[in-house]
mmCIF file of C-alpha atoms in Angstrom:
data_model
loop_
_atom_site.group_PDB
_atom_site.id
_atom_site.type_symbol
_atom_site.label_atom_id
_atom_site.label_comp_id
_atom_site.label_asym_id
_atom_site.label_seq_id
_atom_site.Cartn_x
_atom_site.Cartn_y
_atom_site.Cartn_z
ATOM 1 C CA MET A 1 -21.208 -20.742 12.109
ATOM 2 C CA ASN A 2 -17.922 -22.556 12.734
ATOM 3 C CA ALA A 3 -16.511 -20.500 10.564
ATOM 4 C CA LEU A 4 -17.657 -17.356 12.242
ATOM 5 C CA ARG A 5 -16.475 -18.517 15.873
ATOM 6 C CA LEU A 6 -13.005 -18.896 13.414
ATOM 7 C CA VAL A 7 -12.580 -16.029 12.609
ATOM 8 C CA LEU A 8 -14.206 -13.696 15.529
ATOM 9 C CA PRO A 9 -11.125 -13.238 18.208
ATOM 10 C CA GLY A 10 -8.370 -11.903 15.985
ATOM 11 C CA VAL A 11 -10.825 -9.290 14.390
ATOM 12 C CA SER A 12 -12.328 -8.661 17.760
ATOM 13 C CA LEU A 13 -9.054 -7.745 19.012
ATOM 14 C CA SER A 14 -7.848 -6.165 15.572
ATOM 15 C CA VAL A 15 -11.503 -4.283 15.788
ATOM 16 C CA ALA A 16 -10.487 -3.272 19.850
ATOM 17 C CA ILE A 17 -7.032 -2.386 19.326
ATOM 18 C CA ALA A 18 -8.813 0.087 16.621
ATOM 19 C CA LEU A 19 -11.332 1.462 18.705
ATOM 20 C CA LEU A 20 -9.046 2.418 21.381
ATOM 21 C CA ALA A 21 -5.855 4.341 18.781
ATOM 22 C CA ASP A 22 -8.964 5.919 17.749
ATOM 23 C CA TRP A 23 -10.031 7.186 21.386
ATOM 24 C CA SER A 24 -6.062 8.480 21.413
ATOM 25 C CA ALA A 25 -6.046 9.881 18.079
ATOM 26 C CA ARG A 26 -8.711 12.442 19.385
ATOM 27 C CA LEU A 27 -6.157 13.340 22.541
ATOM 28 C CA PRO A 28 -4.401 16.900 22.781
ATOM 29 C CA GLY A 29 -0.542 15.026 22.236
ATOM 30 C CA PRO A 30 -1.140 12.729 18.851
ATOM 31 C CA GLN A 31 -2.901 15.811 17.459
ATOM 32 C CA SER A 32 -0.311 17.829 17.924
ATOM 33 C CA LEU A 33 2.363 15.111 16.340
ATOM 34 C CA GLY A 34 0.047 14.259 13.517
ATOM 35 C CA LEU A 35 -0.472 11.345 14.475
ATOM 36 C CA SER A 36 -4.034 10.077 12.693
ATOM 37 C CA ALA A 37 -6.161 6.896 14.263
ATOM 38 C CA LEU A 38 -3.854 4.654 11.072
ATOM 39 C CA THR A 39 -0.499 5.379 12.830
ATOM 40 C CA LEU A 40 -1.716 4.436 16.379
ATOM 41 C CA ALA A 41 -3.567 1.852 14.841
ATOM 42 C CA ILE A 42 -0.318 -0.313 13.452
ATOM 43 C CA LEU A 43 1.856 0.826 16.619
ATOM 44 C CA GLY A 44 -0.302 -0.688 18.795
ATOM 45 C CA GLY A 45 -0.495 -4.562 17.014
ATOM 46 C CA MET A 46 3.005 -4.289 16.757
ATOM 47 C CA LEU A 47 3.660 -3.334 20.198
ATOM 48 C CA LEU A 48 0.641 -6.312 21.385
ATOM 49 C CA GLY A 49 2.595 -8.499 18.571
ATOM 50 C CA HIS A 50 6.108 -8.451 19.805
ATOM 51 C CA THR A 51 4.815 -9.385 23.517
ATOM 52 C CA VAL A 52 0.325 -10.644 24.357
ATOM 53 C CA TYR A 53 0.140 -11.840 20.157
ATOM 54 C CA PRO A 54 1.998 -15.055 20.079
ATOM 55 C CA ARG A 55 0.192 -16.293 23.020
ATOM 56 C CA LEU A 56 -2.806 -15.623 21.130
ATOM 57 C CA ALA A 57 -1.858 -16.394 17.774
ATOM 58 C CA GLY A 58 -3.505 -19.729 17.506
ATOM 59 C CA MET A 59 -7.161 -18.973 17.605
ATOM 60 C CA CYS A 60 -6.194 -15.473 16.309
ATOM 61 C CA THR A 61 -4.566 -15.829 13.351
ATOM 62 C CA ALA A 62 -7.731 -17.099 10.562
ATOM 63 C CA GLY A 63 -9.605 -13.579 12.104
ATOM 64 C CA VAL A 64 -6.780 -11.086 11.854
ATOM 65 C CA ALA A 65 -5.554 -12.763 8.143
ATOM 66 C CA LEU A 66 -9.204 -11.660 7.236
ATOM 67 C CA ALA A 67 -8.585 -8.234 9.306
ATOM 68 C CA LYS A 68 -5.603 -6.706 7.434
ATOM 69 C CA THR A 69 -7.269 -8.453 3.524
ATOM 70 C CA ARG A 70 -10.520 -8.711 3.737
ATOM 71 C CA LEU A 71 -11.776 -5.860 5.669
ATOM 72 C CA LEU A 72 -8.753 -3.501 4.024
ATOM 73 C CA ARG A 73 -10.185 -4.351 0.782
ATOM 74 C CA LEU A 74 -13.628 -3.178 2.262
ATOM 75 C CA GLY A 75 -12.370 -0.132 4.045
ATOM 76 C CA ILE A 76 -11.124 1.128 0.379
ATOM 77 C CA VAL A 77 -13.517 0.493 -1.118
ATOM 78 C CA LEU A 78 -15.623 2.252 1.017
ATOM 79 C CA TYR A 79 -13.296 5.583 0.796
ATOM 80 C CA GLY A 80 -14.566 6.017 -2.392
ATOM 81 C CA PHE A 81 -17.998 8.140 0.157
ATOM 82 C CA ARG A 82 -15.604 10.817 0.523
ATOM 83 C CA LEU A 83 -14.591 11.699 -2.839
ATOM 84 C CA THR A 84 -16.936 11.990 -6.238
ATOM 85 C CA PHE A 85 -15.561 12.058 -9.784
ATOM 86 C CA GLN A 86 -15.151 15.577 -10.144
ATOM 87 C CA ALA A 87 -12.572 15.251 -7.033
ATOM 88 C CA VAL A 88 -11.195 12.086 -8.790
ATOM 89 C CA THR A 89 -10.910 14.458 -12.779
ATOM 90 C CA THR A 90 -8.265 16.601 -10.423
ATOM 91 C CA VAL A 91 -4.793 14.005 -10.344
ATOM 92 C CA GLY A 92 -5.718 14.421 -14.153
ATOM 93 C CA TRP A 93 -3.341 13.373 -16.775
ATOM 94 C CA ALA A 94 -0.509 14.629 -14.488
ATOM 95 C CA GLY A 95 -1.894 11.823 -11.671
ATOM 96 C CA VAL A 96 -1.373 9.089 -14.890
ATOM 97 C CA LEU A 97 1.840 10.310 -16.079
ATOM 98 C CA ILE A 98 3.383 10.493 -12.874
ATOM 99 C CA ASP A 99 2.298 6.795 -11.700
ATOM 100 C CA ALA A 100 3.424 5.255 -14.567
ATOM 101 C CA LEU A 101 6.772 7.315 -14.635
ATOM 102 C CA VAL A 102 7.378 6.711 -10.667
ATOM 103 C CA LEU A 103 6.595 2.717 -11.321
ATOM 104 C CA SER A 104 8.465 2.087 -14.799
ATOM 105 C CA SER A 105 11.995 4.142 -12.975
ATOM 106 C CA THR A 106 10.894 1.460 -9.818
ATOM 107 C CA PHE A 107 11.006 -1.568 -11.796
ATOM 108 C CA LEU A 108 14.067 -1.120 -14.010
ATOM 109 C CA LEU A 109 15.865 0.406 -11.340
ATOM 110 C CA ALA A 110 15.021 -3.302 -9.377
ATOM 111 C CA TRP A 111 16.269 -5.004 -12.598
ATOM 112 C CA GLN A 112 19.629 -2.602 -12.699
ATOM 113 C CA VAL A 113 20.874 -2.843 -9.248
ATOM 114 C CA GLY A 114 19.238 -6.708 -8.219
ATOM 115 C CA ARG A 115 20.483 -8.182 -10.779
ATOM 116 C CA ARG A 116 24.395 -6.058 -11.828
ATOM 117 C CA LEU A 117 25.165 -4.881 -8.693
ATOM 118 C CA LEU A 118 23.401 -6.967 -6.133
ATOM 119 C CA GLY A 119 23.287 -10.334 -7.225
ATOM 120 C CA VAL A 120 19.751 -11.081 -6.265
ATOM 121 C CA ASP A 121 18.712 -14.306 -7.494
ATOM 122 C CA GLU A 122 15.831 -13.003 -10.868
ATOM 123 C CA GLU A 123 12.710 -14.056 -8.850
ATOM 124 C CA SER A 124 13.190 -12.265 -5.896
ATOM 125 C CA VAL A 125 14.271 -9.012 -8.254
ATOM 126 C CA ILE A 126 10.727 -9.527 -10.039
ATOM 127 C CA LEU A 127 8.648 -9.770 -7.246
ATOM 128 C CA ILE A 128 10.687 -6.831 -5.080
ATOM 129 C CA GLY A 129 10.851 -4.605 -7.756
ATOM 130 C CA ALA A 130 7.018 -5.355 -8.137
ATOM 131 C CA GLY A 131 6.129 -4.561 -4.857
ATOM 132 C CA SER A 132 8.049 -1.064 -4.821
ATOM 133 C CA ALA A 133 7.062 -0.238 -7.832
ATOM 134 C CA ILE A 134 3.260 -0.870 -7.856
ATOM 135 C CA CYS A 135 0.595 -1.764 -4.722
ATOM 136 C CA GLY A 136 3.648 -3.693 -2.058
ATOM 137 C CA ALA A 137 2.212 -7.475 -0.831
ATOM 138 C CA ALA A 138 -0.456 -7.579 -3.282
ATOM 139 C CA ALA A 139 1.790 -6.757 -6.219
ATOM 140 C CA VAL A 140 4.414 -9.811 -4.781
ATOM 141 C CA LEU A 141 1.105 -12.299 -5.232
ATOM 142 C CA ALA A 142 -0.035 -10.884 -8.147
ATOM 143 C CA THR A 143 3.265 -11.377 -9.890
ATOM 144 C CA GLU A 144 4.125 -14.661 -7.966
ATOM 145 C CA PRO A 145 2.144 -16.982 -10.760
ATOM 146 C CA VAL A 146 4.083 -14.865 -13.314
ATOM 147 C CA VAL A 147 7.697 -16.200 -12.227
ATOM 148 C CA ARG A 148 5.988 -19.171 -10.945
ATOM 149 C CA ALA A 149 9.196 -18.384 -8.089
ATOM 150 C CA ALA A 150 9.197 -20.114 -4.950
ATOM 151 C CA PRO A 151 7.057 -19.984 -1.307
ATOM 152 C CA GLU A 152 10.166 -17.931 0.656
ATOM 153 C CA ARG A 153 11.486 -16.120 -2.447
ATOM 154 C CA VAL A 154 7.292 -14.344 -1.719
ATOM 155 C CA THR A 155 7.814 -14.564 1.759
ATOM 156 C CA VAL A 156 10.906 -12.514 1.573
ATOM 157 C CA ALA A 157 9.524 -9.985 -0.738
ATOM 158 C CA VAL A 158 6.162 -9.054 1.106
ATOM 159 C CA SER A 159 8.440 -9.145 4.031
ATOM 160 C CA THR A 160 10.926 -5.754 2.599
ATOM 161 C CA VAL A 161 7.575 -4.280 1.171
ATOM 162 C CA VAL A 162 6.080 -4.273 4.359
ATOM 163 C CA VAL A 163 9.200 -3.066 6.582
ATOM 164 C CA PHE A 164 10.023 0.656 4.126
ATOM 165 C CA GLY A 165 5.997 0.764 3.511
ATOM 166 C CA THR A 166 5.143 1.051 7.309
ATOM 167 C CA LEU A 167 8.159 2.831 7.823
ATOM 168 C CA ALA A 168 6.860 5.761 4.709
ATOM 169 C CA MET A 169 4.077 5.970 6.981
ATOM 170 C CA PHE A 170 6.157 7.733 9.456
ATOM 171 C CA LEU A 171 8.963 9.266 7.493
ATOM 172 C CA TYR A 172 6.262 11.090 4.894
ATOM 173 C CA PRO A 173 4.333 13.863 7.066
ATOM 174 C CA VAL A 174 7.836 14.404 8.647
ATOM 175 C CA LEU A 175 8.962 15.574 4.756
ATOM 176 C CA HIS A 176 5.362 17.272 4.613
ATOM 177 C CA ALA A 177 6.601 19.519 7.759
ATOM 178 C CA LEU A 178 9.713 20.243 6.131
ATOM 179 C CA GLY A 179 7.925 20.202 2.719
ATOM 180 C CA SER A 180 5.427 22.531 3.961
ATOM 181 C CA THR A 181 8.062 24.975 4.032
ATOM 182 C CA TRP A 182 8.996 25.630 0.448
ATOM 183 C CA GLY A 183 5.054 25.838 -0.732
ATOM 184 C CA ILE A 184 4.291 22.916 -1.667
ATOM 185 C CA SER A 185 -0.002 22.061 -1.246
ATOM 186 C CA ASP A 186 -0.982 18.932 0.884
ATOM 187 C CA PHE A 187 -2.965 17.951 -2.794
ATOM 188 C CA ALA A 188 0.397 17.764 -4.327
ATOM 189 C CA PHE A 189 1.993 16.491 -1.124
ATOM 190 C CA GLY A 190 -1.062 13.860 -1.096
ATOM 191 C CA MET A 191 0.290 12.673 -4.917
ATOM 192 C CA PHE A 192 3.364 12.602 -4.293
ATOM 193 C CA THR A 193 2.570 9.977 -1.226
ATOM 194 C CA GLY A 194 -0.089 8.465 -3.343
ATOM 195 C CA SER A 195 2.879 7.842 -6.262
ATOM 196 C CA THR A 196 5.685 6.522 -3.584
ATOM 197 C CA VAL A 197 3.645 4.419 -0.743
ATOM 198 C CA HIS A 198 3.944 1.053 -1.528
ATOM 199 C CA GLU A 199 1.150 -0.333 -0.010
ATOM 200 C CA VAL A 200 -2.327 1.223 -0.205
ATOM 201 C CA ALA A 201 -2.984 1.197 3.297
ATOM 202 C CA GLN A 202 0.448 3.043 4.152
ATOM 203 C CA ALA A 203 -0.929 5.716 1.798
ATOM 204 C CA VAL A 204 -3.702 6.316 3.223
ATOM 205 C CA ALA A 205 -2.532 6.313 6.771
ATOM 206 C CA ALA A 206 0.565 8.338 5.433
ATOM 207 C CA GLY A 207 -2.126 10.696 4.340
ATOM 208 C CA ARG A 208 -4.868 10.917 6.844
ATOM 209 C CA ALA A 209 -1.647 11.542 9.353
ATOM 210 C CA ILE A 210 -1.235 14.738 7.237
ATOM 211 C CA SER A 211 -4.364 16.068 6.576
ATOM 212 C CA GLU A 212 -7.704 14.929 4.199
ATOM 213 C CA THR A 213 -6.652 16.308 1.448
ATOM 214 C CA ALA A 214 -3.783 15.016 1.375
ATOM 215 C CA ALA A 215 -5.713 11.042 2.140
ATOM 216 C CA THR A 216 -7.930 11.779 -0.271
ATOM 217 C CA SER A 217 -5.103 12.601 -3.701
ATOM 218 C CA ALA A 218 -2.783 10.028 -2.108
ATOM 219 C CA VAL A 219 -5.945 8.131 -2.512
ATOM 220 C CA ILE A 220 -6.276 9.107 -5.693
ATOM 221 C CA THR A 221 -2.714 8.234 -6.799
ATOM 222 C CA LYS A 222 -2.364 5.543 -5.078
ATOM 223 C CA LEU A 223 -5.103 3.871 -6.900
ATOM 224 C CA LEU A 224 -4.038 4.989 -10.462
ATOM 225 C CA ARG A 225 -1.187 3.033 -10.155
ATOM 226 C CA VAL A 226 -2.816 0.098 -8.544
ATOM 227 C CA MET A 227 -5.334 -0.147 -11.902
ATOM 228 C CA MET A 228 -1.128 -0.328 -13.788
ATOM 229 C CA LEU A 229 -1.365 -3.809 -12.364
ATOM 230 C CA ALA A 230 -3.015 -5.336 -14.567
ATOM 231 C CA PRO A 231 -0.893 -4.007 -18.308
ATOM 232 C CA PHE A 232 2.302 -4.407 -15.858
ATOM 233 C CA LEU A 233 1.756 -8.291 -15.400
ATOM 234 C CA MET A 234 0.962 -8.991 -19.464
ATOM 235 C CA LEU A 235 3.798 -6.696 -20.132
ATOM 236 C CA LEU A 236 5.818 -8.553 -17.672
ATOM 237 C CA SER A 237 4.311 -12.097 -19.074
ATOM 238 C CA ALA A 238 5.815 -11.065 -22.616
ATOM 239 C CA TRP A 239 8.981 -10.151 -21.672
ATOM 240 C CA LEU A 240 9.633 -12.918 -20.054
ATOM 241 C CA ALA A 241 8.454 -15.193 -22.718
ATOM 242 C CA GLY A 242 10.307 -13.319 -25.287
ATOM 243 C CA ARG A 243 14.061 -13.172 -23.419
ATOM 244 C CA SER A 244 12.969 -17.043 -22.761
ATOM 245 C CA SER A 245 14.895 -19.653 -25.448
ATOM 246 C CA ARG A 246 12.811 -22.880 -23.400
ATOM 247 C CA ALA A 247 9.301 -23.239 -23.787
ATOM 248 C CA GLN A 248 6.722 -20.151 -23.281
ATOM 249 C CA ARG A 249 6.353 -20.202 -19.666
ATOM 250 C CA PRO A 250 2.211 -20.851 -18.673
ATOM 251 C CA SER A 251 0.478 -17.445 -18.939
ATOM 252 C CA ALA A 252 -0.864 -16.872 -15.894
ATOM 253 C CA ARG A 253 -4.303 -15.097 -14.621
ATOM 254 C CA ILE A 254 -4.591 -11.393 -14.912
ATOM 255 C CA ALA A 255 -6.264 -10.497 -10.917
ATOM 256 C CA LEU A 256 -6.664 -6.951 -11.120
ATOM 257 C CA PRO A 257 -7.406 -6.287 -7.543
ATOM 258 C CA TRP A 258 -11.503 -6.405 -7.150
ATOM 259 C CA PHE A 259 -11.038 -3.439 -4.124
ATOM 260 C CA ALA A 260 -9.681 -0.938 -7.011
ATOM 261 C CA LEU A 261 -12.796 -1.479 -9.281
ATOM 262 C CA GLY A 262 -14.805 -1.135 -5.947
ATOM 263 C CA PHE A 263 -13.761 2.400 -4.736
ATOM 264 C CA LEU A 264 -14.261 3.209 -8.390
ATOM 265 C CA VAL A 265 -17.789 1.881 -8.344
ATOM 266 C CA VAL A 266 -18.871 3.716 -4.703
ATOM 267 C CA THR A 267 -16.822 7.059 -6.252
ATOM 268 C CA GLY A 268 -19.040 7.409 -9.257
ATOM 269 C CA PHE A 269 -22.495 6.495 -6.790
ATOM 270 C CA ASN A 270 -21.025 9.153 -4.371
ATOM 271 C CA SER A 271 -21.225 11.565 -7.501
ATOM 272 C CA LEU A 272 -24.704 11.043 -8.095
ATOM 273 C CA ALA A 273 -25.108 12.703 -4.233
ATOM 274 C CA LEU A 274 -28.153 10.159 -3.711
ATOM 275 C CA LEU A 275 -27.870 9.473 -0.151
ATOM 276 C CA PRO A 276 -28.527 12.000 2.593
ATOM 277 C CA ALA A 277 -25.332 13.229 4.238
ATOM 278 C CA PRO A 278 -25.787 11.834 7.395
ATOM 279 C CA VAL A 279 -26.231 8.302 5.841
ATOM 280 C CA THR A 280 -22.540 9.197 3.971
ATOM 281 C CA ALA A 281 -21.549 10.253 7.634
ATOM 282 C CA THR A 282 -21.883 7.115 8.934
ATOM 283 C CA LEU A 283 -20.393 5.197 6.062
ATOM 284 C CA VAL A 284 -17.507 7.538 6.199
ATOM 285 C CA THR A 285 -17.201 6.589 9.964
ATOM 286 C CA LEU A 286 -17.851 2.830 9.823
ATOM 287 C CA ASP A 287 -14.640 2.960 6.528
ATOM 288 C CA ASN A 288 -12.018 4.377 9.400
ATOM 289 C CA LEU A 289 -12.715 1.769 11.505
ATOM 290 C CA LEU A 290 -12.356 -0.658 9.179
ATOM 291 C CA LEU A 291 -8.879 0.855 7.776
ATOM 292 C CA ALA A 292 -7.960 0.999 11.452
ATOM 293 C CA THR A 293 -9.140 -2.312 12.111
ATOM 294 C CA ALA A 294 -6.948 -3.192 8.956
ATOM 295 C CA MET A 295 -3.876 -2.101 10.185
ATOM 296 C CA ALA A 296 -3.366 -2.873 12.771
ATOM 297 C CA ALA A 297 -4.113 -6.658 11.864
ATOM 298 C CA LEU A 298 -0.941 -5.845 9.702
ATOM 299 C CA GLY A 299 1.340 -4.786 12.815
ATOM 300 C CA LEU A 300 0.058 -7.823 14.860
ATOM 301 C CA THR A 301 1.856 -9.913 11.610
ATOM 302 C CA THR A 302 4.494 -7.651 11.261
ATOM 303 C CA HIS A 303 8.099 -8.381 13.827
ATOM 304 C CA LEU A 304 11.307 -7.418 14.208
ATOM 305 C CA SER A 305 12.462 -10.456 12.427
ATOM 306 C CA ALA A 306 11.314 -9.664 9.218
ATOM 307 C CA PHE A 307 14.987 -8.137 8.721
ATOM 308 C CA ARG A 308 16.704 -11.568 9.416
ATOM 309 C CA LEU A 309 14.260 -12.785 7.002
ATOM 310 C CA ALA A 310 14.550 -11.033 4.183
ATOM 311 C CA GLY A 311 18.151 -11.074 4.749
ATOM 312 C CA PRO A 312 20.965 -8.295 3.767
ATOM 313 C CA ARG A 313 21.195 -7.886 -0.382
ATOM 314 C CA PRO A 314 17.334 -8.091 -1.266
ATOM 315 C CA LEU A 315 16.751 -5.737 2.179
ATOM 316 C CA LEU A 316 19.606 -3.819 0.499
ATOM 317 C CA LEU A 317 17.925 -3.633 -2.875
ATOM 318 C CA ALA A 318 14.407 -2.695 -1.013
ATOM 319 C CA ALA A 319 15.997 -0.328 0.442
ATOM 320 C CA VAL A 320 17.794 1.178 -2.619
ATOM 321 C CA LEU A 321 14.521 0.943 -4.417
ATOM 322 C CA PHE A 322 12.353 2.881 -0.786
ATOM 323 C CA LEU A 323 15.533 5.669 -0.839
ATOM 324 C CA TRP A 324 14.387 5.967 -5.003
ATOM 325 C CA LEU A 325 10.730 6.466 -4.172
ATOM 326 C CA VAL A 326 11.428 8.912 -2.055
ATOM 327 C CA ALA A 327 14.300 10.804 -3.694
ATOM 328 C CA GLY A 328 13.123 9.993 -7.512
ATOM 329 C CA GLY A 329 9.635 10.142 -6.891
ATOM 330 C CA SER A 330 9.940 13.563 -5.714
ATOM 331 C CA LEU A 331 11.306 14.796 -8.699
ATOM 332 C CA ILE A 332 9.122 12.905 -10.639
ATOM 333 C CA ASN A 333 6.179 14.959 -9.084
ATOM 334 C CA ALA A 334 8.089 18.272 -9.039
ATOM 335 C CA THR A 335 9.023 17.834 -12.542
ATOM 336 C CA VAL A 336 5.584 16.698 -13.945
ATOM 337 C CA LEU A 337 3.204 19.049 -12.502
ATOM 338 C CA ARG A 338 5.723 21.860 -12.779
ATOM 339 C CA LEU A 339 5.137 21.029 -16.858
ATOM 340 C CA MET A 340 1.262 19.999 -16.034
ATOM 341 C CA PRO A 341 0.153 22.641 -13.332
#
């Protein structure tokens, strides 16, 4: 009961923002601009985060943290009720290859630019590179035990991926409007979104702002990318141990995000078509609310001070990687899809 009282204010605030965002998204104005409930939820959260929320943070912090972590992960798991494995197979080996190329090229670029050109410390380069290449803040936190980074460097890395991941949510629908004139399908653009946007929720939000088709391919491609976190961490551990002249670093426990596995389990269950259509529709509605609630919570805790906190060089590194994800990621997607249609 005490735990419930602790989280209830923050969760309630996040849910209220989500419900308002969902209502606003149904209005003609936001619909004409392609603004989804998820986008409006993070905007509403950011607005309150810079005005009212600082006075409420003391009583809301625990609930907001719950909303942007556990409720977010649950929302991604329930997203599987929109999909079946028959649909998952549509991204095929092309999706796997795209994700692998985006991940490896982004991390290698982070090392080259961060260490050799900008002189950023090794820990920050690895953390920012992992966050940009794989799955945002979750990748940063999973990589921290491997590099044994200082807490302030973890905070800086998380701030950079939040800043540019949020920017991507608003940029990608604009890019889609340009790409549609060149004959790029919603499904292909969703693969581009999932393979290049930082966070899972951000990829979902960007995809949903375009269409359900784009959102579906975005989340499938994005979660394939998340699943590459475990092999990435194992390779990183081996590389760091091999190049160190000192005693080998203690091996870190590889934490595969449970929500990625849960998403696959739910998708498999949904593929069996055991639930009546109204039940599935209700679960999808619940999922919309969970994701919007998580985005509202992210907005409440995303501040303009993140730019100052990151500092010039780490932020510049993250900006270079963001540009690569947009430009290089589009080239990788176009090339692979041309070779593997």
